[in-house]
Amino acid sequence: MSINNWKISKDVKDLLNVRKAPLGVGGVTSIFTIMSALAQQNNAINLSQGFPDFHIDEQLAHLLGEAAHKGHNQYSPMPGLPALRQAIAGDIKKRYGVDVDADNEITVTPGATYAIYTAFTAILQQGDEVIVLEPAYDSYVPNIEMNGAKAVTIALQAPRFNPDWNKIKDAITSRTRAIIVNTPHNPTGAVWSKKDWDQLAEIIRDTNIIVLSDEVYEQIVFDGMKHYSVLQHPELRQRSFALYSFGKVYNNTGWKVGYTIAPPAYTQAVRRIHQFLVFSVNTPAQYALALNMANDTAPPVHTIMQKKRDHFLSLIKQTPFTIYEPARGSYFQLAGYSNISNLPDTEFAQWLTKEYGVATIPVSVLYKNKKDDRLIRFCFAKKEETLNEAANRLRRLKAIS
Ligand code: PMP
Ligand code: GLN
């Protein structure tokens, strides 16, 4: 019997309606699913969804196979393999000069999307408010709404997409439970300085607001700049969840392994949820990551991505797109298309995929109110030949601009 012919009782139907996830910013289906599918249907170059299209480091791939062959194939401990948590603590100490307790402050998660969801679920009650700076990664608002809370959105200020501190201050109410921050930023490539963190600290000093710091692109910062982690800010660190993804460090987004760093009480609250949601994370992947971190021989990801960003910027100059600000971090570059078209960005992105064979992300879907500044997002975390072929296609736009 096909699923369509199933007779679902009214009770079950009601239940399904009640349990239906809120629509959130991206509508029923995430923009990443939509654009990647459209790219495939049209044989387009996929510069939409953020994932590298090149091979991962050979040593890391080898370690994954070895872990499986050596028999590391059963559940790992609920908070994550001790060896991996210790490797993470060592890495944080080395890169940020900060001590993190591997046992009580680090939880390995199946990716950062999950880490964000579980952090929200650990702290939110019905009716709470969360401040979200937009444009924003598309899971934030639905995750807040799934917890019965309200997303209070504030637009970042183009062209550099810096925060409007007065607006943030004005948005704080007695119900504000949290603010979610993302640096380096998807989709704008903006990077926060210590000054930004100091401003935030000042604004929330006399409140109970908790910070979710999405730092998945922490290791992808360009032009000699440095990422400043919330963990380095002694005042904020005590009231923050810092969220990370190995996918962005080792170019293996499909492994879906990340981690949360938070003070012990926050960590306990997250683990209470984590133990009943997934219990533990892919064991061979954790082994491979831990061993690799002990002796990492690959070039750092910022070196790889800086070359790609520079190459992409030189290519895009040969097209009618406008770059207002080069990305300072992440693997995304925003571009304006006013020289080409005045279509709304969602229509423009579809048209570009179908007619010119290059898929991108329309930025308006990353705003709750669908603010359309006629910008699209390119992912440049791709092989040189992929970027070259995309540019060949985009250069043809000159003829119509
Ligand atoms: N946060 C941001 C800003 C992202 O761009 C992404 C996308 N990869 C994530 C979180 C989620 O990372 P993961 O793939 O580890 O779930
Ligand atoms: N973070 C990736 C992006 O912004 C996609 C993640 C996803 O597909 N959910 O493109």
CSV table of C-alpha atoms and ligand atoms in Angstrom, one decimal:
chain,number,residue,atom,x,y,z
A,1,MET,CA,0.0,0.0,0.0
A,2,SER,CA,1.4,3.4,-0.9
A,3,ILE,CA,1.8,5.9,1.9
A,4,ASN,CA,-0.8,8.1,0.2
A,5,ASN,CA,-3.5,5.4,0.7
A,6,TRP,CA,-2.9,5.1,4.4
A,7,LYS,CA,-5.9,5.9,6.4
A,8,ILE,CA,-4.7,8.2,9.2
A,9,SER,CA,-7.1,8.6,12.0
A,10,LYS,CA,-8.2,12.1,12.9
A,11,ASP,CA,-6.3,12.0,16.2
A,12,VAL,CA,-3.1,11.2,14.4
A,13,LYS,CA,-3.7,13.9,11.9
A,14,ASP,CA,-4.3,16.4,14.6
A,15,LEU,CA,-1.1,15.3,16.3
A,16,LEU,CA,0.8,15.6,13.1
A,17,ASN,CA,-0.5,19.2,12.7
A,18,VAL,CA,0.5,20.1,16.2
A,19,ARG,CA,3.9,18.6,15.8
A,20,LYS,CA,4.6,20.2,12.5
A,21,ALA,CA,7.8,22.2,12.6
A,22,PRO,CA,7.4,25.9,12.2
A,23,LEU,CA,8.2,27.2,8.7
A,24,GLY,CA,11.0,29.5,9.8
A,25,VAL,CA,12.9,31.8,7.4
A,26,GLY,CA,13.6,29.3,4.7
A,27,GLY,CA,10.0,28.1,4.2
A,28,VAL,CA,9.2,24.4,4.3
A,29,THR,CA,12.3,23.4,2.5
A,30,SER,CA,15.8,24.8,3.2
A,31,ILE,CA,17.2,27.0,0.5
A,32,PHE,CA,20.3,24.7,0.4
A,33,THR,CA,18.2,21.7,-0.6
A,34,ILE,CA,16.3,23.8,-3.1
A,35,MET,CA,19.4,25.3,-4.8
A,36,SER,CA,21.5,22.2,-4.8
A,37,ALA,CA,18.6,20.3,-6.4
A,38,LEU,CA,18.1,23.0,-9.0
A,39,ALA,CA,21.8,23.0,-9.8
A,40,GLN,CA,21.7,19.2,-10.3
A,41,GLN,CA,18.6,19.4,-12.5
A,42,ASN,CA,20.1,22.0,-14.7
A,43,ASN,CA,23.6,20.6,-14.8
A,44,ALA,CA,24.8,23.8,-13.2
A,45,ILE,CA,28.0,24.5,-11.3
A,46,ASN,CA,26.9,24.5,-7.7
A,47,LEU,CA,28.3,27.6,-5.9
A,48,SER,CA,25.2,27.7,-3.7
A,49,GLN,CA,25.3,25.2,-0.8
A,50,GLY,CA,28.5,25.7,1.2
A,51,PHE,CA,30.7,22.6,0.8
A,52,PRO,CA,34.1,22.0,-0.7
A,53,ASP,CA,34.2,20.0,-3.9
A,54,PHE,CA,37.7,18.7,-3.5
A,55,HIS,CA,39.2,15.7,-1.8
A,56,ILE,CA,40.0,15.7,1.9
A,57,ASP,CA,43.5,15.3,3.2
A,58,GLU,CA,44.8,11.8,2.4
A,59,GLN,CA,46.0,11.1,6.0
A,60,LEU,CA,42.6,12.0,7.4
A,61,ALA,CA,40.8,9.7,4.9
A,62,HIS,CA,43.3,6.9,5.7
A,63,LEU,CA,42.7,7.3,9.5
A,64,LEU,CA,39.0,6.9,9.0
A,65,GLY,CA,39.4,3.6,7.2
A,66,GLU,CA,41.9,2.5,9.7
A,67,ALA,CA,39.6,3.2,12.6
A,68,ALA,CA,36.9,1.0,11.1
A,69,HIS,CA,39.4,-1.7,10.3
A,70,LYS,CA,40.8,-1.6,13.8
A,71,GLY,CA,37.4,-2.2,15.2
A,72,HIS,CA,36.4,1.3,16.5
A,73,ASN,CA,32.9,0.7,15.4
A,74,GLN,CA,30.7,0.8,18.5
A,75,TYR,CA,29.1,3.6,20.5
A,76,SER,CA,31.5,6.1,21.9
A,77,PRO,CA,31.0,7.7,25.3
A,78,MET,CA,28.0,10.1,25.4
A,79,PRO,CA,30.1,13.4,25.6
A,80,GLY,CA,32.5,12.3,22.9
A,81,LEU,CA,35.7,10.2,22.8
A,82,PRO,CA,38.0,11.3,25.6
A,83,ALA,CA,40.9,11.4,23.1
A,84,LEU,CA,39.1,13.8,20.8
A,85,ARG,CA,37.9,16.0,23.6
A,86,GLN,CA,41.5,16.2,24.9
A,87,ALA,CA,42.7,17.0,21.4
A,88,ILE,CA,40.1,19.8,21.1
A,89,ALA,CA,41.2,21.2,24.5
A,90,GLY,CA,44.9,21.2,23.4
A,91,ASP,CA,44.0,22.8,20.1
A,92,ILE,CA,42.0,25.6,21.8
A,93,LYS,CA,44.8,26.2,24.2
A,94,LYS,CA,47.3,26.4,21.4
A,95,ARG,CA,45.3,28.7,19.1
A,96,TYR,CA,43.5,30.9,21.7
A,97,GLY,CA,45.6,30.5,24.8
A,98,VAL,CA,42.5,29.5,26.8
A,99,ASP,CA,42.1,26.5,29.1
A,100,VAL,CA,39.0,24.4,28.5
A,101,ASP,CA,38.1,21.4,30.7
A,102,ALA,CA,37.8,18.5,28.3
A,103,ASP,CA,35.6,16.5,30.7
A,104,ASN,CA,33.2,19.2,31.8
A,105,GLU,CA,33.1,21.8,29.1
A,106,ILE,CA,33.4,20.0,25.7
A,107,THR,CA,30.6,17.9,24.1
A,108,VAL,CA,31.2,16.3,20.7
A,109,THR,CA,28.1,16.7,18.5
A,110,PRO,CA,26.9,15.5,15.1
A,111,GLY,CA,27.7,18.8,13.5
A,112,ALA,CA,27.2,22.4,14.5
A,113,THR,CA,23.6,22.7,13.3
A,114,TYR,CA,22.8,20.1,16.0
A,115,ALA,CA,25.0,21.9,18.5
A,116,ILE,CA,23.1,25.2,17.9
A,117,TYR,CA,19.7,23.4,18.3
A,118,THR,CA,20.7,21.6,21.5
A,119,ALA,CA,22.1,24.8,23.0
A,120,PHE,CA,18.8,26.6,22.3
A,121,THR,CA,16.8,23.7,23.6
A,122,ALA,CA,18.9,23.7,26.8
A,123,ILE,CA,18.1,27.3,27.6
A,124,LEU,CA,14.8,28.3,26.0
A,125,GLN,CA,11.3,28.3,27.5
A,126,GLN,CA,8.0,29.1,25.8
A,127,GLY,CA,7.7,32.9,25.3
A,128,ASP,CA,11.5,33.7,25.5
A,129,GLU,CA,13.0,36.0,23.0
A,130,VAL,CA,16.3,35.5,21.1
A,131,ILE,CA,18.1,38.3,19.2
A,132,VAL,CA,19.3,37.2,15.8
A,133,LEU,CA,21.4,39.4,13.6
A,134,GLU,CA,20.5,39.0,9.9
A,135,PRO,CA,21.2,37.8,7.3
A,136,ALA,CA,21.6,34.6,9.3
A,137,TYR,CA,22.3,30.9,8.7
A,138,ASP,CA,18.9,29.4,8.0
A,139,SER,CA,18.6,27.1,11.0
A,140,TYR,CA,18.6,29.8,13.7
A,141,VAL,CA,15.1,31.1,13.5
A,142,PRO,CA,13.4,27.7,13.0
A,143,ASN,CA,15.4,26.3,15.9
A,144,ILE,CA,14.3,29.2,18.2
A,145,GLU,CA,10.6,28.7,17.1
A,146,MET,CA,10.8,24.9,17.5
A,147,ASN,CA,11.4,25.7,21.2
A,148,GLY,CA,8.4,28.0,21.5
A,149,ALA,CA,10.5,31.1,21.6
A,150,LYS,CA,10.5,34.2,19.5
A,151,ALA,CA,13.3,35.3,17.1
A,152,VAL,CA,13.8,39.1,17.3
A,153,THR,CA,15.7,39.9,14.2
A,154,ILE,CA,18.0,42.9,13.6
A,155,ALA,CA,19.5,43.6,10.2
A,156,LEU,CA,23.3,44.0,10.0
A,157,GLN,CA,24.4,47.2,8.3
A,158,ALA,CA,25.5,46.8,4.6
A,159,PRO,CA,28.0,47.0,3.0
A,160,ARG,CA,30.3,45.7,5.9
A,161,PHE,CA,27.4,44.1,7.8
A,162,ASN,CA,28.5,45.4,11.1
A,163,PRO,CA,26.1,45.3,14.0
A,164,ASP,CA,23.9,48.3,14.9
A,165,TRP,CA,24.5,48.4,18.7
A,166,ASN,CA,21.8,50.9,19.4
A,167,LYS,CA,19.2,48.7,17.7
A,168,ILE,CA,20.5,45.6,19.6
A,169,LYS,CA,20.3,47.6,22.9
A,170,ASP,CA,16.7,48.7,22.1
A,171,ALA,CA,15.7,45.1,21.2
A,172,ILE,CA,16.5,43.8,24.7
A,173,THR,CA,13.4,43.2,26.9
A,174,SER,CA,12.8,41.3,30.1
A,175,ARG,CA,12.1,38.2,28.0
A,176,THR,CA,15.4,38.3,26.1
A,177,ARG,CA,17.1,35.0,26.9
A,178,ALA,CA,19.9,34.9,24.3
A,179,ILE,CA,21.6,36.4,21.4
A,180,ILE,CA,23.2,34.3,18.6
A,181,VAL,CA,26.3,35.7,17.0
A,182,ASN,CA,28.2,34.3,14.0
A,183,THR,CA,31.8,35.2,13.2
A,184,PRO,CA,33.3,34.8,10.7
A,185,HIS,CA,29.9,35.4,9.2
A,186,ASN,CA,27.8,33.3,6.8
A,187,PRO,CA,26.8,34.7,4.3
A,188,THR,CA,28.6,38.1,4.4
A,189,GLY,CA,32.2,37.1,5.3
A,190,ALA,CA,32.3,39.8,8.0
A,191,VAL,CA,34.6,39.1,11.0
A,192,TRP,CA,34.1,40.5,14.5
A,193,SER,CA,37.0,42.2,16.3
A,194,LYS,CA,37.6,42.2,20.0
A,195,LYS,CA,35.9,45.6,20.1
A,196,ASP,CA,32.7,44.1,18.8
A,197,TRP,CA,32.8,41.5,21.6
A,198,ASP,CA,33.5,44.3,24.2
A,199,GLN,CA,30.4,46.2,22.9
A,200,LEU,CA,28.3,43.2,23.3
A,201,ALA,CA,29.6,42.6,26.8
A,202,GLU,CA,28.7,46.1,27.8
A,203,ILE,CA,25.2,45.9,26.4
A,204,ILE,CA,24.3,42.6,28.1
A,205,ARG,CA,26.3,43.1,31.4
A,206,ASP,CA,23.3,43.8,33.5
A,207,THR,CA,21.1,41.2,32.0
A,208,ASN,CA,20.8,37.4,32.1
A,209,ILE,CA,21.3,37.1,28.3
A,210,ILE,CA,23.2,34.0,27.2
A,211,VAL,CA,25.4,34.2,24.1
A,212,LEU,CA,25.5,31.5,21.4
A,213,SER,CA,28.7,32.0,19.4
A,214,ASP,CA,28.6,30.2,16.1
A,215,GLU,CA,32.3,30.0,15.2
A,216,VAL,CA,32.2,27.3,12.6
A,217,TYR,CA,34.4,29.4,10.2
A,218,GLU,CA,36.9,30.3,13.0
A,219,GLN,CA,39.9,28.9,10.9
A,220,ILE,CA,38.9,30.6,7.7
A,221,VAL,CA,40.0,34.2,8.1
A,222,PHE,CA,41.9,36.1,5.4
A,223,ASP,CA,44.6,38.8,4.9
A,224,GLY,CA,46.5,38.0,8.1
A,225,MET,CA,43.4,38.8,10.3
A,226,LYS,CA,42.8,36.7,13.4
A,227,HIS,CA,39.5,35.3,14.6
A,228,TYR,CA,38.6,36.4,18.1
A,229,SER,CA,36.8,33.7,19.9
A,230,VAL,CA,34.2,34.3,22.6
A,231,LEU,CA,36.3,31.9,24.7
A,232,GLN,CA,39.0,34.6,24.8
A,233,HIS,CA,36.6,37.1,26.4
A,234,PRO,CA,36.7,36.2,30.1
A,235,GLU,CA,33.5,38.0,30.9
A,236,LEU,CA,31.4,36.6,28.0
A,237,ARG,CA,32.9,33.2,28.2
A,238,GLN,CA,31.1,32.5,31.4
A,239,ARG,CA,27.8,33.0,29.8
A,240,SER,CA,28.4,31.6,26.3
A,241,PHE,CA,28.0,28.5,24.2
A,242,ALA,CA,30.8,28.4,21.6
A,243,LEU,CA,29.9,26.2,18.6
A,244,TYR,CA,32.2,24.5,16.2
A,245,SER,CA,32.2,22.2,13.1
A,246,PHE,CA,35.1,20.0,12.0
A,247,GLY,CA,33.5,20.1,8.5
A,248,LYS,CA,34.8,23.6,8.0
A,249,VAL,CA,38.3,22.8,9.3
A,250,TYR,CA,39.0,19.5,7.4
A,251,ASN,CA,36.8,20.1,4.3
A,252,ASN,CA,34.6,17.1,5.3
A,253,THR,CA,31.2,18.7,5.8
A,254,GLY,CA,29.5,15.3,5.2
A,255,TRP,CA,31.2,13.7,8.3
A,256,LYS,CA,28.9,15.9,10.4
A,257,VAL,CA,31.1,16.2,13.5
A,258,GLY,CA,31.3,19.3,15.6
A,259,TYR,CA,31.4,20.3,19.2
A,260,THR,CA,30.1,22.7,21.9
A,261,ILE,CA,32.3,24.4,24.4
A,262,ALA,CA,30.4,25.9,27.4
A,263,PRO,CA,30.7,26.3,31.2
A,264,PRO,CA,30.0,23.1,33.2
A,265,ALA,CA,26.4,24.0,34.1
A,266,TYR,CA,25.5,24.8,30.4
A,267,THR,CA,27.4,21.7,29.3
A,268,GLN,CA,25.3,19.5,31.7
A,269,ALA,CA,22.1,21.1,30.4
A,270,VAL,CA,23.2,20.3,26.8
A,271,ARG,CA,24.2,16.8,27.6
A,272,ARG,CA,20.8,16.1,29.2
A,273,ILE,CA,19.3,16.6,25.8
A,274,HIS,CA,22.1,15.1,23.8
A,275,GLN,CA,21.9,11.8,25.7
A,276,PHE,CA,18.3,11.3,24.6
A,277,LEU,CA,18.6,12.8,21.1
A,278,VAL,CA,21.6,11.0,19.6
A,279,PHE,CA,23.5,9.6,22.7
A,280,SER,CA,26.9,9.6,20.9
A,281,VAL,CA,28.6,10.6,17.6
A,282,ASN,CA,30.1,8.5,14.8
A,283,THR,CA,33.0,6.7,16.5
A,284,PRO,CA,35.4,6.0,13.7
A,285,ALA,CA,35.2,9.7,12.6
A,286,GLN,CA,36.0,10.8,16.2
A,287,TYR,CA,39.0,8.4,16.2
A,288,ALA,CA,40.3,9.7,12.9
A,289,LEU,CA,39.9,13.3,13.9
A,290,ALA,CA,41.6,12.8,17.3
A,291,LEU,CA,44.6,11.0,15.7
A,292,ASN,CA,44.8,13.6,12.9
A,293,MET,CA,44.8,16.5,15.3
A,294,ALA,CA,47.8,14.9,17.1
A,295,ASN,CA,49.8,15.1,13.9
A,296,ASP,CA,48.2,17.4,11.3
A,297,THR,CA,50.3,17.6,8.2
A,298,ALA,CA,47.9,19.2,5.8
A,299,PRO,CA,48.1,22.9,4.9
A,300,PRO,CA,45.8,25.0,7.2
A,301,VAL,CA,42.4,25.6,5.8
A,302,HIS,CA,42.8,29.4,5.8
A,303,THR,CA,45.7,29.1,3.3
A,304,ILE,CA,43.7,26.9,1.0
A,305,MET,CA,40.7,29.2,1.2
A,306,GLN,CA,42.6,32.5,0.9
A,307,LYS,CA,43.9,31.3,-2.5
A,308,LYS,CA,40.4,30.4,-3.5
A,309,ARG,CA,38.9,33.7,-2.4
A,310,ASP,CA,41.6,35.7,-4.2
A,311,HIS,CA,41.2,33.6,-7.4
A,312,PHE,CA,37.4,34.0,-7.2
A,313,LEU,CA,37.7,37.8,-6.7
A,314,SER,CA,39.9,38.1,-9.7
A,315,LEU,CA,37.5,36.0,-11.8
A,316,ILE,CA,34.4,37.9,-10.7
A,317,LYS,CA,36.0,41.2,-11.8
A,318,GLN,CA,35.7,39.9,-15.4
A,319,THR,CA,31.9,39.7,-15.0
A,320,PRO,CA,29.2,42.4,-14.5
A,321,PHE,CA,28.7,41.5,-10.8
A,322,THR,CA,29.5,44.1,-8.1
A,323,ILE,CA,31.6,43.2,-5.1
A,324,TYR,CA,31.0,45.8,-2.3
A,325,GLU,CA,33.3,44.2,0.2
A,326,PRO,CA,35.7,41.3,-0.2
A,327,ALA,CA,34.9,38.5,2.3
A,328,ARG,CA,37.2,38.7,5.3
A,329,GLY,CA,36.4,35.2,6.4
A,330,SER,CA,34.1,32.1,5.8
A,331,TYR,CA,33.9,30.6,2.3
A,332,PHE,CA,31.3,32.9,0.9
A,333,GLN,CA,31.4,36.1,-1.2
A,334,LEU,CA,28.3,38.3,-1.6
A,335,ALA,CA,27.8,40.0,-5.0
A,336,GLY,CA,25.3,42.6,-6.3
A,337,TYR,CA,23.7,42.1,-9.8
A,338,SER,CA,22.2,45.5,-10.5
A,339,ASN,CA,24.2,45.7,-13.7
A,340,ILE,CA,22.5,42.6,-15.0
A,341,SER,CA,18.9,42.5,-13.8
A,342,ASN,CA,16.3,44.0,-11.5
A,343,LEU,CA,14.6,40.7,-10.7
A,344,PRO,CA,14.0,39.9,-7.0
A,345,ASP,CA,17.0,37.8,-5.8
A,346,THR,CA,15.2,34.5,-5.5
A,347,GLU,CA,14.1,34.8,-9.2
A,348,PHE,CA,17.5,36.0,-10.2
A,349,ALA,CA,19.2,33.0,-8.6
A,350,GLN,CA,16.8,30.6,-10.3
A,351,TRP,CA,17.3,32.4,-13.7
A,352,LEU,CA,21.1,32.3,-13.3
A,353,THR,CA,21.0,28.6,-12.6
A,354,LYS,CA,18.8,27.7,-15.5
A,355,GLU,CA,20.0,30.1,-18.1
A,356,TYR,CA,23.7,30.4,-17.2
A,357,GLY,CA,24.4,27.2,-15.3
A,358,VAL,CA,25.7,28.7,-12.1
A,359,ALA,CA,23.8,28.1,-8.8
A,360,THR,CA,24.0,30.6,-5.9
A,361,ILE,CA,22.1,31.5,-2.8
A,362,PRO,CA,19.7,34.5,-2.8
A,363,VAL,CA,20.4,36.4,0.4
A,364,SER,CA,16.8,37.5,1.1
A,365,VAL,CA,15.9,34.0,2.3
A,366,LEU,CA,18.3,34.5,5.2
A,367,TYR,CA,16.1,37.3,6.5
A,368,LYS,CA,12.9,36.5,8.4
A,369,ASN,CA,11.2,39.4,6.6
A,370,LYS,CA,12.8,38.4,3.2
A,371,LYS,CA,14.6,41.8,3.0
A,372,ASP,CA,15.9,41.9,-0.6
A,373,ASP,CA,19.0,44.0,-1.2
A,374,ARG,CA,19.5,42.3,-4.6
A,375,LEU,CA,22.5,40.3,-3.4
A,376,ILE,CA,23.5,36.7,-4.1
A,377,ARG,CA,26.0,34.5,-2.2
A,378,PHE,CA,28.7,32.6,-4.0
A,379,CYS,CA,30.6,29.7,-2.3
A,380,PHE,CA,34.2,29.8,-3.4
A,381,ALA,CA,35.3,26.7,-1.5
A,382,LYS,CA,35.7,24.9,-4.8
A,383,LYS,CA,38.5,23.5,-7.1
A,384,GLU,CA,40.2,26.0,-9.3
A,385,GLU,CA,38.7,24.4,-12.4
A,386,THR,CA,35.2,24.6,-10.9
A,387,LEU,CA,35.6,28.3,-10.3
A,388,ASN,CA,37.2,28.8,-13.7
A,389,GLU,CA,34.2,27.1,-15.4
A,390,ALA,CA,31.7,29.1,-13.4
A,391,ALA,CA,33.5,32.3,-14.5
A,392,ASN,CA,33.4,31.2,-18.1
A,393,ARG,CA,29.7,30.9,-17.8
A,394,LEU,CA,29.3,34.2,-15.9
A,395,ARG,CA,31.4,36.1,-18.4
A,396,ARG,CA,28.7,35.6,-21.0
A,397,LEU,CA,26.5,37.9,-18.9
A,398,LYS,CA,28.6,40.8,-20.2
A,399,ALA,CA,26.7,40.6,-23.4
A,400,ILE,CA,23.4,41.4,-21.8
A,401,SER,CA,24.5,44.0,-19.2
B,1,PMP,N1,26.7,27.6,11.3
B,1,PMP,C1,27.0,28.2,10.1
B,1,PMP,C2,27.1,29.7,10.1
B,1,PMP,C3,27.1,27.5,8.9
B,1,PMP,O1,27.4,28.1,7.8
B,1,PMP,C4,26.9,26.1,9.0
B,1,PMP,C5,27.0,25.4,7.7
B,1,PMP,N2,27.7,24.5,7.5
B,1,PMP,C6,26.7,25.5,10.2
B,1,PMP,C7,26.5,26.3,11.3
B,1,PMP,C8,26.5,24.0,10.4
B,1,PMP,O2,27.6,23.2,10.4
B,1,PMP,P1,27.4,21.7,10.3
B,1,PMP,O3,27.5,21.3,8.9
B,1,PMP,O4,28.6,21.2,11.2
B,1,PMP,O5,26.1,21.3,10.9
B,2,GLN,N1,26.3,25.9,5.9
B,2,GLN,C1,26.1,25.6,4.5
B,2,GLN,C2,25.7,26.9,3.8
B,2,GLN,O1,25.5,27.9,4.4
B,2,GLN,C3,25.0,24.6,4.2
B,2,GLN,C4,24.5,23.8,5.3
B,2,GLN,C5,23.3,23.1,4.9
B,2,GLN,O2,23.1,22.6,3.8
B,2,GLN,N2,22.3,23.0,5.8
B,2,GLN,O3,25.7,26.8,2.6
